[in-house]
mmCIF file with all atom_site columns, C-alpha atoms in Angstrom:
data_model
loop_
_atom_site.group_PDB
_atom_site.id
_atom_site.type_symbol
_atom_site.label_atom_id
_atom_site.label_alt_id
_atom_site.label_comp_id
_atom_site.label_asym_id
_atom_site.label_entity_id
_atom_site.label_seq_id
_atom_site.pdbx_PDB_ins_code
_atom_site.Cartn_x
_atom_site.Cartn_y
_atom_site.Cartn_z
_atom_site.occupancy
_atom_site.B_iso_or_equiv
_atom_site.pdbx_formal_charge
_atom_site.auth_seq_id
_atom_site.auth_comp_id
_atom_site.auth_asym_id
_atom_site.auth_atom_id
_atom_site.pdbx_PDB_model_num
ATOM 1   C CA . MET A 1 1   ? 16.906 -41.780 -101.942 1.00 49.00 ? 174 MET A CA 1
ATOM 2   C CA . GLY A 1 2   ? 13.394 -40.370 -103.506 1.00 63.00 ? 175 GLY A CA 1
ATOM 3   C CA . GLU A 1 3   ? 11.356 -43.279 -103.407 1.00 81.00 ? 176 GLU A CA 1
ATOM 4   C CA . GLU A 1 4   ? 10.593 -45.897 -100.967 1.00 90.00 ? 177 GLU A CA 1
ATOM 5   C CA . ILE A 1 5   ? 10.487 -49.784 -101.826 1.00 93.00 ? 178 ILE A CA 1
ATOM 6   C CA . ASP A 1 6   ? 8.809  -52.556 -99.578  1.00 95.00 ? 179 ASP A CA 1
ATOM 7   C CA . ILE A 1 7   ? 10.463 -55.950 -100.515 1.00 96.00 ? 180 ILE A CA 1
ATOM 8   C CA . LEU A 1 8   ? 8.420  -59.702 -98.987  1.00 96.00 ? 181 LEU A CA 1
ATOM 9   C CA . TYR A 1 9   ? 11.001 -61.511 -97.906  1.00 96.00 ? 182 TYR A CA 1
ATOM 10  C CA . THR A 1 10  ? 9.348  -65.516 -96.948  1.00 94.00 ? 183 THR A CA 1
ATOM 11  C CA . ASP A 1 11  ? 10.059 -68.938 -96.132  1.00 91.00 ? 184 ASP A CA 1
ATOM 12  C CA . MET A 1 12  ? 8.463  -72.164 -97.192  1.00 92.00 ? 185 MET A CA 1
ATOM 13  C CA . SER A 1 13  ? 7.851  -74.617 -95.014  1.00 89.00 ? 186 SER A CA 1
ATOM 14  C CA . LYS A 1 14  ? 10.222 -77.233 -95.590  1.00 90.00 ? 187 LYS A CA 1
ATOM 15  C CA . ALA A 1 15  ? 9.586  -76.828 -99.475  1.00 90.00 ? 188 ALA A CA 1
ATOM 16  C CA . PHE A 1 16  ? 12.116 -79.299 -101.220 1.00 91.00 ? 189 PHE A CA 1
ATOM 17  C CA . ASP A 1 17  ? 10.592 -82.328 -98.919  1.00 92.00 ? 190 ASP A CA 1
ATOM 18  C CA . ARG A 1 18  ? 6.894  -81.467 -99.625  1.00 93.00 ? 191 ARG A CA 1
ATOM 19  C CA . ILE A 1 19  ? 7.260  -81.689 -103.539 1.00 94.00 ? 192 ILE A CA 1
ATOM 20  C CA . ASN A 1 20  ? 4.082  -83.903 -104.892 1.00 95.00 ? 193 ASN A CA 1
ATOM 21  C CA . HIS A 1 21  ? 5.175  -85.947 -107.576 1.00 95.00 ? 194 HIS A CA 1
ATOM 22  C CA . LYS A 1 22  ? 2.655  -86.390 -109.154 1.00 95.00 ? 195 LYS A CA 1
ATOM 23  C CA . LEU A 1 23  ? 1.744  -82.259 -109.610 1.00 96.00 ? 196 LEU A CA 1
ATOM 24  C CA . LEU A 1 24  ? 6.212  -82.438 -110.369 1.00 96.00 ? 197 LEU A CA 1
ATOM 25  C CA . LEU A 1 25  ? 5.241  -84.383 -113.356 1.00 96.00 ? 198 LEU A CA 1
ATOM 26  C CA . ALA A 1 26  ? 2.322  -83.024 -114.360 1.00 96.00 ? 199 ALA A CA 1
ATOM 27  C CA . LYS A 1 27  ? 4.155  -79.263 -114.433 1.00 95.00 ? 200 LYS A CA 1
ATOM 28  C CA . LEU A 1 28  ? 7.735  -80.715 -116.707 1.00 95.00 ? 201 LEU A CA 1
ATOM 29  C CA . LYS A 1 29  ? 4.725  -82.760 -119.023 1.00 95.00 ? 202 LYS A CA 1
ATOM 30  C CA . HIS A 1 30  ? 3.380  -78.482 -118.731 1.00 94.00 ? 203 HIS A CA 1
ATOM 31  C CA . ALA A 1 31  ? 6.921  -77.471 -120.040 1.00 91.00 ? 204 ALA A CA 1
ATOM 32  C CA . GLY A 1 32  ? 7.230  -79.635 -123.073 1.00 93.00 ? 205 GLY A CA 1
ATOM 33  C CA . LEU A 1 33  ? 9.644  -81.600 -121.885 1.00 93.00 ? 206 LEU A CA 1
ATOM 34  C CA . PRO A 1 34  ? 9.869  -85.033 -123.819 1.00 95.00 ? 207 PRO A CA 1
ATOM 35  C CA . TYR A 1 35  ? 8.541  -88.151 -122.233 1.00 94.00 ? 208 TYR A CA 1
ATOM 36  C CA . SER A 1 36  ? 11.703 -90.409 -122.477 1.00 95.00 ? 209 SER A CA 1
ATOM 37  C CA . PHE A 1 37  ? 12.839 -87.374 -119.577 1.00 94.00 ? 210 PHE A CA 1
ATOM 38  C CA . LEU A 1 38  ? 9.248  -87.592 -117.473 1.00 95.00 ? 211 LEU A CA 1
ATOM 39  C CA . ARG A 1 39  ? 9.615  -91.553 -117.389 1.00 95.00 ? 212 ARG A CA 1
ATOM 40  C CA . TRP A 1 40  ? 13.123 -91.085 -116.221 1.00 95.00 ? 213 TRP A CA 1
ATOM 41  C CA . THR A 1 41  ? 12.717 -88.663 -113.230 1.00 94.00 ? 214 THR A CA 1
ATOM 42  C CA . SER A 1 42  ? 9.218  -89.871 -112.265 1.00 94.00 ? 215 SER A CA 1
ATOM 43  C CA . SER A 1 43  ? 11.622 -93.271 -111.840 1.00 93.00 ? 216 SER A CA 1
ATOM 44  C CA . TYR A 1 44  ? 14.402 -90.893 -109.619 1.00 92.00 ? 217 TYR A CA 1
ATOM 45  C CA . ILE A 1 45  ? 11.867 -89.753 -107.312 1.00 90.00 ? 218 ILE A CA 1
ATOM 46  C CA . SER A 1 46  ? 9.305  -92.602 -106.757 1.00 89.00 ? 219 SER A CA 1
ATOM 47  C CA . ASN A 1 47  ? 9.704  -95.656 -104.805 1.00 87.00 ? 220 ASN A CA 1
ATOM 48  C CA . ARG A 1 48  ? 12.551 -94.565 -102.899 1.00 86.00 ? 221 ARG A CA 1
ATOM 49  C CA . ARG A 1 49  ? 12.708 -96.040 -98.977  1.00 87.00 ? 222 ARG A CA 1
ATOM 50  C CA . GLN A 1 50  ? 13.965 -93.749 -95.826  1.00 86.00 ? 223 GLN A CA 1
ATOM 51  C CA . GLN A 1 51  ? 15.586 -94.782 -92.095  1.00 88.00 ? 224 GLN A CA 1
ATOM 52  C CA . VAL A 1 52  ? 16.975 -93.592 -89.366  1.00 91.00 ? 225 VAL A CA 1
ATOM 53  C CA . THR A 1 53  ? 20.062 -95.340 -87.589  1.00 93.00 ? 226 THR A CA 1
ATOM 54  C CA . VAL A 1 54  ? 21.034 -93.782 -83.755  1.00 92.00 ? 227 VAL A CA 1
ATOM 55  C CA . LEU A 1 55  ? 23.461 -95.504 -81.544  1.00 89.00 ? 228 LEU A CA 1
ATOM 56  C CA . GLY A 1 56  ? 23.189 -99.360 -84.204  1.00 88.00 ? 229 GLY A CA 1
ATOM 57  C CA . ALA A 1 57  ? 19.910 -99.112 -83.726  1.00 91.00 ? 230 ALA A CA 1
ATOM 58  C CA . THR A 1 58  ? 17.923 -98.254 -86.738  1.00 93.00 ? 231 THR A CA 1
ATOM 59  C CA . SER A 1 59  ? 14.172 -98.418 -88.072  1.00 91.00 ? 232 SER A CA 1
ATOM 60  C CA . GLN A 1 60  ? 12.040 -99.606 -90.307  1.00 90.00 ? 233 GLN A CA 1
ATOM 61  C CA . SER A 1 61  ? 12.607 -97.985 -93.542  1.00 89.00 ? 234 SER A CA 1
ATOM 62  C CA . LEU A 1 62  ? 9.207  -96.603 -95.039  1.00 87.00 ? 235 LEU A CA 1
ATOM 63  C CA . SER A 1 63  ? 8.272  -94.732 -98.421  1.00 87.00 ? 236 SER A CA 1
ATOM 64  C CA . VAL A 1 64  ? 8.884  -91.455 -99.034  1.00 86.00 ? 237 VAL A CA 1
ATOM 65  C CA . VAL A 1 65  ? 5.534  -90.352 -100.663 1.00 86.00 ? 238 VAL A CA 1
ATOM 66  C CA . SER A 1 66  ? 6.970  -86.874 -101.669 1.00 91.00 ? 239 SER A CA 1
ATOM 67  C CA . GLY A 1 67  ? 9.713  -84.296 -102.582 1.00 91.00 ? 240 GLY A CA 1
ATOM 68  C CA . VAL A 1 68  ? 12.604 -84.108 -104.307 1.00 89.00 ? 241 VAL A CA 1
ATOM 69  C CA . PRO A 1 69  ? 16.806 -85.735 -102.664 1.00 85.00 ? 242 PRO A CA 1
ATOM 70  C CA . GLN A 1 70  ? 18.107 -82.759 -101.375 1.00 80.00 ? 243 GLN A CA 1
ATOM 71  C CA . GLY A 1 71  ? 21.566 -82.716 -101.786 1.00 84.00 ? 244 GLY A CA 1
ATOM 72  C CA . SER A 1 72  ? 21.402 -84.138 -105.154 1.00 87.00 ? 245 SER A CA 1
ATOM 73  C CA . ILE A 1 73  ? 22.556 -81.838 -108.682 1.00 89.00 ? 246 ILE A CA 1
ATOM 74  C CA . LEU A 1 74  ? 18.453 -82.029 -110.144 1.00 90.00 ? 247 LEU A CA 1
ATOM 75  C CA . GLY A 1 75  ? 16.729 -81.670 -106.959 1.00 90.00 ? 248 GLY A CA 1
ATOM 76  C CA . PRO A 1 76  ? 16.632 -77.828 -107.224 1.00 90.00 ? 249 PRO A CA 1
ATOM 77  C CA . ILE A 1 77  ? 15.841 -77.472 -110.934 1.00 91.00 ? 250 ILE A CA 1
ATOM 78  C CA . LEU A 1 78  ? 12.950 -79.903 -110.546 1.00 93.00 ? 251 LEU A CA 1
ATOM 79  C CA . PHE A 1 79  ? 11.756 -77.256 -107.366 1.00 93.00 ? 252 PHE A CA 1
ATOM 80  C CA . LEU A 1 80  ? 12.300 -73.781 -109.633 1.00 91.00 ? 253 LEU A CA 1
ATOM 81  C CA . ILE A 1 81  ? 10.056 -75.712 -112.292 1.00 92.00 ? 254 ILE A CA 1
ATOM 82  C CA . TYR A 1 82  ? 7.683  -77.174 -109.167 1.00 94.00 ? 255 TYR A CA 1
ATOM 83  C CA . SER A 1 83  ? 7.540  -73.981 -107.786 1.00 92.00 ? 256 SER A CA 1
ATOM 84  C CA . ASN A 1 84  ? 7.659  -70.816 -111.532 1.00 91.00 ? 257 ASN A CA 1
ATOM 85  C CA . ASP A 1 85  ? 3.670  -70.320 -110.958 1.00 90.00 ? 258 ASP A CA 1
ATOM 86  C CA . ILE A 1 86  ? 4.612  -69.610 -108.059 1.00 92.00 ? 259 ILE A CA 1
ATOM 87  C CA . LEU A 1 87  ? 7.435  -66.638 -109.172 1.00 89.00 ? 260 LEU A CA 1
ATOM 88  C CA . SER A 1 88  ? 4.964  -65.937 -112.448 1.00 89.00 ? 261 SER A CA 1
ATOM 89  C CA . THR A 1 89  ? 2.291  -63.792 -109.395 1.00 91.00 ? 262 THR A CA 1
ATOM 90  C CA . CYS A 1 90  ? 5.010  -61.394 -108.200 1.00 89.00 ? 263 CYS A CA 1
ATOM 91  C CA . GLU A 1 91  ? 5.905  -59.012 -110.410 1.00 90.00 ? 264 GLU A CA 1
ATOM 92  C CA . LYS A 1 92  ? 8.460  -58.067 -109.550 1.00 93.00 ? 265 LYS A CA 1
ATOM 93  C CA . GLY A 1 93  ? 10.661 -60.618 -107.847 1.00 92.00 ? 266 GLY A CA 1
ATOM 94  C CA . ALA A 1 94  ? 13.451 -63.619 -107.618 1.00 92.00 ? 267 ALA A CA 1
ATOM 95  C CA . MET A 1 95  ? 13.841 -67.257 -105.838 1.00 89.00 ? 268 MET A CA 1
ATOM 96  C CA . TYR A 1 96  ? 16.666 -68.594 -104.841 1.00 87.00 ? 269 TYR A CA 1
ATOM 97  C CA . ALA A 1 97  ? 15.973 -72.616 -104.481 1.00 82.00 ? 270 ALA A CA 1
ATOM 98  C CA . ASP A 1 98  ? 12.850 -71.755 -101.830 1.00 85.00 ? 271 ASP A CA 1
ATOM 99  C CA . ASP A 1 99  ? 14.081 -68.659 -100.398 1.00 88.00 ? 272 ASP A CA 1
ATOM 100 C CA . LEU A 1 100 ? 11.535 -65.920 -102.888 1.00 92.00 ? 273 LEU A CA 1
ATOM 101 C CA . LYS A 1 101 ? 11.252 -62.378 -102.287 1.00 94.00 ? 274 LYS A CA 1
ATOM 102 C CA . CYS A 1 102 ? 9.106  -59.210 -104.523 1.00 95.00 ? 275 CYS A CA 1
ATOM 103 C CA . TYR A 1 103 ? 9.278  -55.973 -103.901 1.00 95.00 ? 276 TYR A CA 1
ATOM 104 C CA . LYS A 1 104 ? 7.349  -52.988 -105.133 1.00 95.00 ? 277 LYS A CA 1
ATOM 105 C CA . PRO A 1 105 ? 7.651  -49.480 -105.220 1.00 94.00 ? 278 PRO A CA 1
ATOM 106 C CA . ILE A 1 106 ? 5.294  -47.467 -103.079 1.00 93.00 ? 279 ILE A CA 1
ATOM 107 C CA . ALA A 1 107 ? 4.509  -43.789 -103.380 1.00 91.00 ? 280 ALA A CA 1
ATOM 108 C CA . SER A 1 108 ? 1.286  -43.959 -101.926 1.00 91.00 ? 281 SER A CA 1
ATOM 109 C CA . LEU A 1 109 ? -1.022 -46.344 -99.794  1.00 92.00 ? 282 LEU A CA 1
ATOM 110 C CA . HIS A 1 110 ? -2.830 -47.878 -103.249 1.00 94.00 ? 283 HIS A CA 1
ATOM 111 C CA . ASP A 1 111 ? 0.130  -48.841 -103.704 1.00 94.00 ? 284 ASP A CA 1
ATOM 112 C CA . ALA A 1 112 ? 0.871  -51.226 -100.292 1.00 94.00 ? 285 ALA A CA 1
ATOM 113 C CA . ASN A 1 113 ? -3.102 -52.273 -100.614 1.00 95.00 ? 286 ASN A CA 1
ATOM 114 C CA . SER A 1 114 ? -1.717 -53.331 -104.846 1.00 95.00 ? 287 SER A CA 1
ATOM 115 C CA . PHE A 1 115 ? 1.452  -54.812 -102.952 1.00 96.00 ? 288 PHE A CA 1
ATOM 116 C CA . GLN A 1 116 ? -0.994 -56.584 -100.500 1.00 96.00 ? 289 GLN A CA 1
ATOM 117 C CA . SER A 1 117 ? -2.724 -58.581 -103.466 1.00 96.00 ? 290 SER A CA 1
ATOM 118 C CA . GLU A 1 118 ? 0.278  -58.746 -105.099 1.00 96.00 ? 291 GLU A CA 1
ATOM 119 C CA . ILE A 1 119 ? 0.864  -61.064 -101.518 1.00 96.00 ? 292 ILE A CA 1
ATOM 120 C CA . ASN A 1 120 ? -2.591 -62.719 -101.641 1.00 96.00 ? 293 ASN A CA 1
ATOM 121 C CA . SER A 1 121 ? -1.723 -64.037 -104.737 1.00 95.00 ? 294 SER A CA 1
ATOM 122 C CA . VAL A 1 122 ? 1.353  -65.575 -104.184 1.00 95.00 ? 295 VAL A CA 1
ATOM 123 C CA . CYS A 1 123 ? -0.194 -67.423 -101.277 1.00 95.00 ? 296 CYS A CA 1
ATOM 124 C CA . CYS A 1 124 ? -2.284 -68.498 -103.386 1.00 95.00 ? 297 CYS A CA 1
ATOM 125 C CA . ALA A 1 125 ? -0.072 -69.570 -105.961 1.00 95.00 ? 298 ALA A CA 1
ATOM 126 C CA . THR A 1 126 ? 1.851  -71.681 -103.285 1.00 95.00 ? 299 THR A CA 1
ATOM 127 C CA . GLN A 1 127 ? -1.179 -73.763 -102.079 1.00 94.00 ? 300 GLN A CA 1
ATOM 128 C CA . ASN A 1 128 ? -1.906 -74.666 -105.218 1.00 95.00 ? 301 ASN A CA 1
ATOM 129 C CA . CYS A 1 129 ? 1.662  -76.011 -104.880 1.00 94.00 ? 302 CYS A CA 1
ATOM 130 C CA . LEU A 1 130 ? 0.331  -77.354 -101.985 1.00 94.00 ? 303 LEU A CA 1
ATOM 131 C CA . LEU A 1 131 ? 3.358  -75.821 -100.700 1.00 94.00 ? 304 LEU A CA 1
ATOM 132 C CA . ASP A 1 132 ? 2.945  -73.003 -96.954  1.00 93.00 ? 305 ASP A CA 1
ATOM 133 C CA . PHE A 1 133 ? 4.388  -70.572 -95.700  1.00 94.00 ? 306 PHE A CA 1
ATOM 134 C CA . ASN A 1 134 ? 6.253  -69.901 -92.570  1.00 92.00 ? 307 ASN A CA 1
ATOM 135 C CA . GLU A 1 135 ? 4.536  -66.586 -91.203  1.00 91.00 ? 308 GLU A CA 1
ATOM 136 C CA . SER A 1 136 ? 6.895  -67.137 -88.135  1.00 90.00 ? 309 SER A CA 1
ATOM 137 C CA . LYS A 1 137 ? 9.954  -66.432 -90.198  1.00 92.00 ? 310 LYS A CA 1
ATOM 138 C CA . CYS A 1 138 ? 8.629  -63.710 -93.183  1.00 94.00 ? 311 CYS A CA 1
ATOM 139 C CA . SER A 1 139 ? 9.081  -60.929 -92.782  1.00 95.00 ? 312 SER A CA 1
ATOM 140 C CA . VAL A 1 140 ? 9.522  -57.254 -94.470  1.00 96.00 ? 313 VAL A CA 1
ATOM 141 C CA . LEU A 1 141 ? 12.043 -54.776 -95.277  1.00 95.00 ? 314 LEU A CA 1
ATOM 142 C CA . ARG A 1 142 ? 11.515 -51.178 -96.097  1.00 94.00 ? 315 ARG A CA 1
ATOM 143 C CA . ILE A 1 143 ? 13.920 -49.654 -97.332  1.00 91.00 ? 316 ILE A CA 1
ATOM 144 C CA . SER A 1 144 ? 13.449 -45.487 -98.363  1.00 87.00 ? 317 SER A CA 1
ATOM 145 C CA . ARG A 1 145 ? 15.233 -42.622 -96.410  1.00 80.00 ? 318 ARG A CA 1
ATOM 146 C CA . LYS A 1 146 ? 11.945 -40.957 -95.969  1.00 78.00 ? 319 LYS A CA 1
ATOM 147 C CA . VAL A 1 147 ? 11.515 -39.325 -92.848  1.00 76.00 ? 320 VAL A CA 1
ATOM 148 C CA . ASN A 1 148 ? 8.076  -39.715 -93.374  1.00 79.00 ? 321 ASN A CA 1
ATOM 149 C CA . ARG A 1 149 ? 7.460  -42.839 -94.751  1.00 81.00 ? 322 ARG A CA 1
ATOM 150 C CA . ILE A 1 150 ? 3.622  -44.976 -95.717  1.00 84.00 ? 323 ILE A CA 1
ATOM 151 C CA . GLU A 1 151 ? 3.304  -47.343 -92.887  1.00 83.00 ? 324 GLU A CA 1
ATOM 152 C CA . HIS A 1 152 ? 1.654  -50.250 -94.124  1.00 87.00 ? 325 HIS A CA 1
ATOM 153 C CA . SER A 1 153 ? 1.369  -53.331 -92.440  1.00 91.00 ? 326 SER A CA 1
ATOM 154 C CA . TYR A 1 154 ? 1.338  -56.639 -94.976  1.00 95.00 ? 327 TYR A CA 1
ATOM 155 C CA . GLN A 1 155 ? -0.446 -60.737 -94.300  1.00 95.00 ? 328 GLN A CA 1
ATOM 156 C CA . ILE A 1 156 ? 0.241  -63.999 -95.527  1.00 94.00 ? 329 ILE A CA 1
ATOM 157 C CA . ASN A 1 157 ? -2.962 -66.281 -94.423  1.00 88.00 ? 330 ASN A CA 1
ATOM 158 C CA . ASP A 1 158 ? -4.414 -63.842 -91.312  1.00 87.00 ? 331 ASP A CA 1
ATOM 159 C CA . SER A 1 159 ? -1.125 -63.345 -90.105  1.00 92.00 ? 332 SER A CA 1
ATOM 160 C CA . VAL A 1 160 ? 0.802  -59.713 -89.637  1.00 95.00 ? 333 VAL A CA 1
ATOM 161 C CA . LEU A 1 161 ? 4.031  -59.652 -90.939  1.00 95.00 ? 334 LEU A CA 1
ATOM 162 C CA . PRO A 1 162 ? 6.249  -57.867 -89.204  1.00 94.00 ? 335 PRO A CA 1
ATOM 163 C CA . THR A 1 163 ? 8.455  -55.233 -90.942  1.00 93.00 ? 336 THR A CA 1
ATOM 164 C CA . VAL A 1 164 ? 11.942 -54.784 -89.887  1.00 93.00 ? 337 VAL A CA 1
ATOM 165 C CA . ASN A 1 165 ? 14.944 -52.820 -90.050  1.00 92.00 ? 338 ASN A CA 1
ATOM 166 C CA . LYS A 1 166 ? 17.366 -54.905 -91.299  1.00 92.00 ? 339 LYS A CA 1
ATOM 167 C CA . ILE A 1 167 ? 17.966 -58.201 -93.067  1.00 93.00 ? 340 ILE A CA 1
ATOM 168 C CA . LYS A 1 168 ? 20.455 -60.683 -94.027  1.00 91.00 ? 341 LYS A CA 1
ATOM 169 C CA . ASP A 1 169 ? 19.658 -61.231 -97.355  1.00 89.00 ? 342 ASP A CA 1
ATOM 170 C CA . LEU A 1 170 ? 22.688 -63.980 -99.233  1.00 88.00 ? 343 LEU A CA 1
ATOM 171 C CA . GLY A 1 171 ? 25.624 -63.314 -96.649  1.00 88.00 ? 344 GLY A CA 1
ATOM 172 C CA . VAL A 1 172 ? 24.593 -59.403 -97.589  1.00 91.00 ? 345 VAL A CA 1
ATOM 173 C CA . HIS A 1 173 ? 23.342 -57.308 -94.141  1.00 91.00 ? 346 HIS A CA 1
ATOM 174 C CA . ILE A 1 174 ? 20.606 -55.251 -95.481  1.00 92.00 ? 347 ILE A CA 1
ATOM 175 C CA . THR A 1 175 ? 19.519 -52.053 -93.813  1.00 91.00 ? 348 THR A CA 1
ATOM 176 C CA . SER A 1 176 ? 16.417 -50.083 -94.301  1.00 90.00 ? 349 SER A CA 1
ATOM 177 C CA . ASN A 1 177 ? 18.511 -46.916 -95.078  1.00 87.00 ? 350 ASN A CA 1
ATOM 178 C CA . LEU A 1 178 ? 20.944 -48.507 -97.474  1.00 88.00 ? 351 LEU A CA 1
ATOM 179 C CA . ASP A 1 179 ? 23.899 -48.828 -94.428  1.00 87.00 ? 352 ASP A CA 1
ATOM 180 C CA . TRP A 1 180 ? 26.403 -50.512 -95.625  1.00 88.00 ? 353 TRP A CA 1
ATOM 181 C CA . THR A 1 181 ? 27.668 -49.603 -91.913  1.00 89.00 ? 354 THR A CA 1
ATOM 182 C CA . GLU A 1 182 ? 26.503 -53.212 -90.807  1.00 88.00 ? 355 GLU A CA 1
ATOM 183 C CA . HIS A 1 183 ? 27.634 -55.622 -93.686  1.00 89.00 ? 356 HIS A CA 1
ATOM 184 C CA . ALA A 1 184 ? 30.844 -54.339 -94.069  1.00 90.00 ? 357 ALA A CA 1
ATOM 185 C CA . TYR A 1 185 ? 31.775 -54.519 -89.749  1.00 88.00 ? 358 TYR A CA 1
ATOM 186 C CA . ASN A 1 186 ? 30.683 -58.280 -89.594  1.00 88.00 ? 359 ASN A CA 1
ATOM 187 C CA . VAL A 1 187 ? 32.816 -59.027 -92.853  1.00 87.00 ? 360 VAL A CA 1
ATOM 188 C CA . SER A 1 188 ? 35.363 -57.377 -91.422  1.00 88.00 ? 361 SER A CA 1
ATOM 189 C CA . LYS A 1 189 ? 34.361 -58.766 -87.736  1.00 87.00 ? 362 LYS A CA 1
ATOM 190 C CA . LYS A 1 190 ? 34.500 -62.656 -89.599  1.00 86.00 ? 363 LYS A CA 1
ATOM 191 C CA . GLY A 1 191 ? 37.449 -61.621 -91.802  1.00 82.00 ? 364 GLY A CA 1
ATOM 192 C CA . ASN A 1 192 ? 39.614 -60.483 -88.371  1.00 84.00 ? 365 ASN A CA 1
ATOM 193 C CA . LYS A 1 193 ? 38.400 -63.619 -87.324  1.00 85.00 ? 366 LYS A CA 1
ATOM 194 C CA . MET A 1 194 ? 39.568 -65.699 -89.404  1.00 80.00 ? 367 MET A CA 1
ATOM 195 C CA . LEU A 1 195 ? 43.029 -63.947 -89.554  1.00 79.00 ? 368 LEU A CA 1
ATOM 196 C CA . GLY A 1 196 ? 43.171 -64.745 -85.252  1.00 80.00 ? 369 GLY A CA 1
ATOM 197 C CA . LEU A 1 197 ? 42.444 -69.211 -86.606  1.00 79.00 ? 370 LEU A CA 1
ATOM 198 C CA . LEU A 1 198 ? 45.004 -68.671 -89.929  1.00 77.00 ? 371 LEU A CA 1
ATOM 199 C CA . LYS A 1 199 ? 47.815 -66.770 -86.960  1.00 76.00 ? 372 LYS A CA 1
ATOM 200 C CA . ARG A 1 200 ? 47.936 -69.360 -84.557  1.00 79.00 ? 373 ARG A CA 1
ATOM 201 C CA . CYS A 1 201 ? 47.535 -71.773 -87.100  1.00 76.00 ? 374 CYS A CA 1
ATOM 202 C CA . THR A 1 202 ? 50.716 -70.760 -89.275  1.00 74.00 ? 375 THR A CA 1
ATOM 203 C CA . VAL A 1 203 ? 53.123 -70.022 -87.119  1.00 72.00 ? 376 VAL A CA 1
ATOM 204 C CA . ALA A 1 204 ? 54.938 -72.239 -89.305  1.00 72.00 ? 377 ALA A CA 1
ATOM 205 C CA . PHE A 1 205 ? 55.210 -70.651 -92.091  1.00 71.00 ? 378 PHE A CA 1
ATOM 206 C CA . GLN A 1 206 ? 57.192 -67.360 -93.126  1.00 72.00 ? 379 GLN A CA 1
ATOM 207 C CA . CYS A 1 207 ? 55.785 -66.820 -96.849  1.00 77.00 ? 380 CYS A CA 1
ATOM 208 C CA . ARG A 1 208 ? 53.446 -64.000 -96.983  1.00 78.00 ? 381 ARG A CA 1
ATOM 209 C CA . GLU A 1 209 ? 51.474 -66.046 -100.281 1.00 82.00 ? 382 GLU A CA 1
ATOM 210 C CA . THR A 1 210 ? 51.103 -68.669 -98.216  1.00 78.00 ? 383 THR A CA 1
ATOM 211 C CA . ARG A 1 211 ? 48.920 -67.151 -96.245  1.00 76.00 ? 384 ARG A CA 1
ATOM 212 C CA . ARG A 1 212 ? 47.051 -65.147 -98.285  1.00 79.00 ? 385 ARG A CA 1
ATOM 213 C CA . LEU A 1 213 ? 46.378 -68.225 -100.348 1.00 81.00 ? 386 LEU A CA 1
ATOM 214 C CA . LEU A 1 214 ? 45.463 -69.805 -97.245  1.00 77.00 ? 387 LEU A CA 1
ATOM 215 C CA . TYR A 1 215 ? 42.867 -66.837 -96.029  1.00 75.00 ? 388 TYR A CA 1
ATOM 216 C CA . LEU A 1 216 ? 41.422 -66.346 -99.531  1.00 77.00 ? 389 LEU A CA 1
ATOM 217 C CA . THR A 1 217 ? 40.570 -70.215 -99.537  1.00 76.00 ? 390 THR A CA 1
ATOM 218 C CA . LEU A 1 218 ? 38.537 -70.720 -96.501  1.00 70.00 ? 391 LEU A CA 1
#
């Protein structure tokens, strides 16, 4: 691999719970959605209340003044529309739910400084959406097989981000040198654990196809 790529992995603090309702409706209107949908969405997210029950004791109900219902089908879609301005500030990036990552090929310190400027723009866009990054859970993965890498520290809100050698990205274990040994090890370890469970629980099943179906289902 002749190129170095720095990847910023971010974590937003309670992103789904902090969506501002007025700002969300304004973004939906700007996206050109019809008034009937805006009115329906306003009814969907407004005037919600919540309370907690523990050991038979129920708390006083409180109004929910921000956020979208988690676990709903519409919630993630509304969040993506709400946060689209954040992703658009990344020259190269991707977003899955509230997990945002930006990346850039780094061939010089100038490229690294340019990436820092891009990160600053991402932070500004996030704040404009009334959201915040959890700096303690943000990190940078530097992918390269070069011996002499371009070492550079990146910051979010004056907090220096750690540069890690490996990270788990949507279930895939990625290392800085793109060696898949660790990912293969973790997948096989998980598979062997599942096989052990199936072996103990399926003694009565003699059909290999049935066991195979159970394994693939789990």
